[in-house]
Amino acid sequence: MYEKILVAADGSDHSKRAAHEAVRMAKTNPQAFVTLLYVIDYEKARTEILHGQSSDEVHLERRKHLVPLEEIFRSAGINFETKTLHGVPGPTIVKHANETGYDVVLIGSRGLNTLQEMVLGSVSHKVAKRVEAPVIIVK
């Protein structure tokens, strides 16, 4: 049974499915605790500021992504916390997961095709390769 569960989220439908899967896992263990991790990408943050959004607007926009995910855990009665880190998503998730020692990591997959994944790589693929704990990629 998993006790320390990390859900790497970006607010997409894929991360919502990962959150629902984490709820199912957490319900099997009364000691389970979920960390909902949101990584603020430096490049995206820089672009938002360059396009004239105030820091308050940027913060509210990010909260809009997290609130529905938090509600998934809250409504299911799951113990959880939300963490926000800054950096490049893949390496930041890997570093946090490995340093904190989670029992399992869940991450949504955007479903890149083979060419896109070869050229761009995917965050979920990078996380699965480098995190020491088991990683579940949710489609």
C-alpha positions as protocol buffer text, in pm:
chain_id: "A"
residue {
  index: 1
  type: MET
  ca { x: 0 y: 0 z: 0 }
}
residue {
  index: 2
  type: TYR
  ca { x: 120 y: 347 z: -87 }
}
residue {
  index: 3
  type: GLU
  ca { x: 145 y: 605 z: 189 }
}
residue {
  index: 4
  type: LYS
  ca { x: 330 y: 901 z: 34 }
}
residue {
  index: 5
  type: ILE
  ca { x: 172 y: 975 z: -302 }
}
residue {
  index: 6
  type: LEU
  ca { x: 289 y: 1250 z: -539 }
}
residue {
  index: 7
  type: VAL
  ca { x: 61 y: 1380 z: -813 }
}
residue {
  index: 8
  type: ALA
  ca { x: 243 y: 1601 z: -1063 }
}
residue {
  index: 9
  type: ALA
  ca { x: -21 y: 1830 z: -1209 }
}
residue {
  index: 10
  type: ASP
  ca { x: -61 y: 2106 z: -1462 }
}
residue {
  index: 11
  type: GLY
  ca { x: -438 y: 2152 z: -1442 }
}
residue {
  index: 12
  type: SER
  ca { x: -507 y: 1963 z: -1764 }
}
residue {
  index: 13
  type: ASP
  ca { x: -768 y: 1690 z: -1803 }
}
residue {
  index: 14
  type: HIS
  ca { x: -479 y: 1443 z: -1793 }
}
residue {
  index: 15
  type: SER
  ca { x: -373 y: 1562 z: -1450 }
}
residue {
  index: 16
  type: LYS
  ca { x: -736 y: 1547 z: -1332 }
}
residue {
  index: 17
  type: ARG
  ca { x: -743 y: 1180 z: -1428 }
}
residue {
  index: 18
  type: ALA
  ca { x: -415 y: 1130 z: -1239 }
}
residue {
  index: 19
  type: ALA
  ca { x: -574 y: 1298 z: -935 }
}
residue {
  index: 20
  type: HIS
  ca { x: -875 y: 1065 z: -951 }
}
residue {
  index: 21
  type: GLU
  ca { x: -641 y: 766 z: -971 }
}
residue {
  index: 22
  type: ALA
  ca { x: -450 y: 897 z: -667 }
}
residue {
  index: 23
  type: VAL
  ca { x: -780 y: 917 z: -476 }
}
residue {
  index: 24
  type: ARG
  ca { x: -850 y: 552 z: -555 }
}
residue {
  index: 25
  type: MET
  ca { x: -504 y: 458 z: -428 }
}
residue {
  index: 26
  type: ALA
  ca { x: -527 y: 674 z: -118 }
}
residue {
  index: 27
  type: LYS
  ca { x: -862 y: 528 z: -18 }
}
residue {
  index: 28
  type: THR
  ca { x: -697 y: 186 z: 26 }
}
residue {
  index: 29
  type: ASN
  ca { x: -470 y: 320 z: 302 }
}
residue {
  index: 30
  type: PRO
  ca { x: -599 y: 538 z: 588 }
}
residue {
  index: 31
  type: GLN
  ca { x: -241 y: 663 z: 640 }
}
residue {
  index: 32
  type: ALA
  ca { x: -208 y: 784 z: 281 }
}
residue {
  index: 33
  type: PHE
  ca { x: -107 y: 1144 z: 220 }
}
residue {
  index: 34
  type: VAL
  ca { x: -109 y: 1304 z: -125 }
}
residue {
  index: 35
  type: THR
  ca { x: 111 y: 1590 z: -240 }
}
residue {
  index: 36
  type: LEU
  ca { x: -27 y: 1779 z: -538 }
}
residue {
  index: 37
  type: LEU
  ca { x: 275 y: 1930 z: -713 }
}
residue {
  index: 38
  type: TYR
  ca { x: 247 y: 2216 z: -959 }
}
residue {
  index: 39
  type: VAL
  ca { x: 565 y: 2336 z: -1129 }
}
residue {
  index: 40
  type: ILE
  ca { x: 573 y: 2689 z: -1263 }
}
residue {
  index: 41
  type: ASP
  ca { x: 775 y: 2675 z: -1583 }
}
residue {
  index: 42
  type: TYR
  ca { x: 1028 y: 2960 z: -1601 }
}
residue {
  index: 43
  type: GLU
  ca { x: 973 y: 3009 z: -1975 }
}
residue {
  index: 44
  type: LYS
  ca { x: 595 y: 3028 z: -1943 }
}
residue {
  index: 45
  type: ALA
  ca { x: 620 y: 3265 z: -1645 }
}
residue {
  index: 46
  type: ARG
  ca { x: 857 y: 3492 z: -1836 }
}
residue {
  index: 47
  type: THR
  ca { x: 622 y: 3499 z: -2137 }
}
residue {
  index: 48
  type: GLU
  ca { x: 322 y: 3585 z: -1918 }
}
residue {
  index: 49
  type: ILE
  ca { x: 506 y: 3878 z: -1764 }
}
residue {
  index: 50
  type: LEU
  ca { x: 639 y: 3998 z: -2101 }
}
residue {
  index: 51
  type: HIS
  ca { x: 283 y: 3999 z: -2235 }
}
residue {
  index: 52
  type: GLY
  ca { x: 182 y: 4245 z: -1965 }
}
residue {
  index: 53
  type: GLN
  ca { x: 4 y: 4025 z: -1714 }
}
residue {
  index: 54
  type: SER
  ca { x: 43 y: 4147 z: -1359 }
}
residue {
  index: 55
  type: SER
  ca { x: 179 y: 3908 z: -1098 }
}
residue {
  index: 56
  type: ASP
  ca { x: -170 y: 3900 z: -938 }
}
residue {
  index: 57
  type: GLU
  ca { x: -327 y: 3797 z: -1269 }
}
residue {
  index: 58
  type: VAL
  ca { x: -64 y: 3527 z: -1318 }
}
residue {
  index: 59
  type: HIS
  ca { x: -120 y: 3397 z: -964 }
}
residue {
  index: 60
  type: LEU
  ca { x: -500 y: 3386 z: -1013 }
}
residue {
  index: 61
  type: GLU
  ca { x: -457 y: 3204 z: -1344 }
}
residue {
  index: 62
  type: ARG
  ca { x: -240 y: 2938 z: -1178 }
}
residue {
  index: 63
  type: ARG
  ca { x: -486 y: 2899 z: -890 }
}
residue {
  index: 64
  type: LYS
  ca { x: -762 y: 2837 z: -1146 }
}
residue {
  index: 65
  type: HIS
  ca { x: -569 y: 2527 z: -1257 }
}
residue {
  index: 66
  type: LEU
  ca { x: -520 y: 2394 z: -905 }
}
residue {
  index: 67
  type: VAL
  ca { x: -858 y: 2456 z: -741 }
}
residue {
  index: 68
  type: PRO
  ca { x: -1044 y: 2180 z: -932 }
}
residue {
  index: 69
  type: LEU
  ca { x: -765 y: 1934 z: -851 }
}
residue {
  index: 70
  type: GLU
  ca { x: -769 y: 2028 z: -483 }
}
residue {
  index: 71
  type: GLU
  ca { x: -1146 y: 1982 z: -481 }
}
residue {
  index: 72
  type: ILE
  ca { x: -1105 y: 1624 z: -608 }
}
residue {
  index: 73
  type: PHE
  ca { x: -905 y: 1538 z: -295 }
}
residue {
  index: 74
  type: ARG
  ca { x: -1112 y: 1752 z: -59 }
}
residue {
  index: 75
  type: SER
  ca { x: -1445 y: 1603 z: -170 }
}
residue {
  index: 76
  type: ALA
  ca { x: -1305 y: 1249 z: -136 }
}
residue {
  index: 77
  type: GLY
  ca { x: -1181 y: 1320 z: 218 }
}
residue {
  index: 78
  type: ILE
  ca { x: -817 y: 1255 z: 126 }
}
residue {
  index: 79
  type: ASN
  ca { x: -537 y: 1415 z: 329 }
}
residue {
  index: 80
  type: PHE
  ca { x: -335 y: 1628 z: 90 }
}
residue {
  index: 81
  type: GLU
  ca { x: -117 y: 1933 z: 48 }
}
residue {
  index: 82
  type: THR
  ca { x: -43 y: 2150 z: -252 }
}
residue {
  index: 83
  type: LYS
  ca { x: 316 y: 2241 z: -336 }
}
residue {
  index: 84
  type: THR
  ca { x: 425 y: 2488 z: -600 }
}
residue {
  index: 85
  type: LEU
  ca { x: 783 y: 2486 z: -727 }
}
residue {
  index: 86
  type: HIS
  ca { x: 959 y: 2692 z: -995 }
}
residue {
  index: 87
  type: GLY
  ca { x: 1168 y: 2542 z: -1272 }
}
residue {
  index: 88
  type: VAL
  ca { x: 1164 y: 2322 z: -1579 }
}
residue {
  index: 89
  type: PRO
  ca { x: 879 y: 2075 z: -1510 }
}
residue {
  index: 90
  type: GLY
  ca { x: 1049 y: 1740 z: -1582 }
}
residue {
  index: 91
  type: PRO
  ca { x: 1373 y: 1788 z: -1388 }
}
residue {
  index: 92
  type: THR
  ca { x: 1197 y: 1977 z: -1108 }
}
residue {
  index: 93
  type: ILE
  ca { x: 946 y: 1695 z: -1054 }
}
residue {
  index: 94
  type: VAL
  ca { x: 1225 y: 1435 z: -1062 }
}
residue {
  index: 95
  type: LYS
  ca { x: 1441 y: 1626 z: -812 }
}
residue {
  index: 96
  type: HIS
  ca { x: 1152 y: 1681 z: -572 }
}
residue {
  index: 97
  type: ALA
  ca { x: 1028 y: 1322 z: -596 }
}
residue {
  index: 98
  type: ASN
  ca { x: 1372 y: 1172 z: -538 }
}
residue {
  index: 99
  type: GLU
  ca { x: 1466 y: 1407 z: -254 }
}
residue {
  index: 100
  type: THR
  ca { x: 1134 y: 1360 z: -73 }
}
residue {
  index: 101
  type: GLY
  ca { x: 1109 y: 983 z: -110 }
}
residue {
  index: 102
  type: TYR
  ca { x: 754 y: 926 z: -232 }
}
residue {
  index: 103
  type: ASP
  ca { x: 617 y: 572 z: -251 }
}
residue {
  index: 104
  type: VAL
  ca { x: 460 y: 636 z: -592 }
}
residue {
  index: 105
  type: VAL
  ca { x: 435 y: 920 z: -844 }
}
residue {
  index: 106
  type: LEU
  ca { x: 133 y: 978 z: -1068 }
}
residue {
  index: 107
  type: ILE
  ca { x: 146 y: 1200 z: -1372 }
}
residue {
  index: 108
  type: GLY
  ca { x: -90 y: 1257 z: -1662 }
}
residue {
  index: 109
  type: SER
  ca { x: 16 y: 1190 z: -2019 }
}
residue {
  index: 110
  type: ARG
  ca { x: -72 y: 1434 z: -2293 }
}
residue {
  index: 111
  type: GLY
  ca { x: -51 y: 1157 z: -2550 }
}
residue {
  index: 112
  type: LEU
  ca { x: 218 y: 1292 z: -2780 }
}
residue {
  index: 113
  type: ASN
  ca { x: 262 y: 1093 z: -3098 }
}
residue {
  index: 114
  type: THR
  ca { x: 591 y: 911 z: -3158 }
}
residue {
  index: 115
  type: LEU
  ca { x: 748 y: 1192 z: -3362 }
}
residue {
  index: 116
  type: GLN
  ca { x: 651 y: 1462 z: -3111 }
}
residue {
  index: 117
  type: GLU
  ca { x: 787 y: 1254 z: -2825 }
}
residue {
  index: 118
  type: MET
  ca { x: 1111 y: 1185 z: -3014 }
}
residue {
  index: 119
  type: VAL
  ca { x: 1167 y: 1552 z: -3098 }
}
residue {
  index: 120
  type: LEU
  ca { x: 1027 y: 1720 z: -2787 }
}
residue {
  index: 121
  type: GLY
  ca { x: 1037 y: 1450 z: -2526 }
}
residue {
  index: 122
  type: SER
  ca { x: 755 y: 1442 z: -2278 }
}
residue {
  index: 123
  type: VAL
  ca { x: 750 y: 1539 z: -1914 }
}
residue {
  index: 124
  type: SER
  ca { x: 588 y: 1209 z: -1819 }
}
residue {
  index: 125
  type: HIS
  ca { x: 853 y: 1011 z: -2007 }
}
residue {
  index: 126
  type: LYS
  ca { x: 1137 y: 1205 z: -1841 }
}
residue {
  index: 127
  type: VAL
  ca { x: 979 y: 1158 z: -1499 }
}
residue {
  index: 128
  type: ALA
  ca { x: 924 y: 785 z: -1554 }
}
residue {
  index: 129
  type: LYS
  ca { x: 1287 y: 738 z: -1657 }
}
residue {
  index: 130
  type: ARG
  ca { x: 1447 y: 930 z: -1372 }
}
residue {
  index: 131
  type: VAL
  ca { x: 1228 y: 903 z: -1061 }
}
residue {
  index: 132
  type: GLU
  ca { x: 1341 y: 630 z: -822 }
}
residue {
  index: 133
  type: ALA
  ca { x: 987 y: 542 z: -705 }
}
residue {
  index: 134
  type: PRO
  ca { x: 731 y: 362 z: -921 }
}
residue {
  index: 135
  type: VAL
  ca { x: 570 y: 601 z: -1169 }
}
residue {
  index: 136
  type: ILE
  ca { x: 217 y: 563 z: -1301 }
}
residue {
  index: 137
  type: ILE
  ca { x: 142 y: 752 z: -1621 }
}
residue {
  index: 138
  type: VAL
  ca { x: -232 y: 813 z: -1646 }
}
residue {
  index: 139
  type: LYS
  ca { x: -390 y: 862 z: -1989 }
}
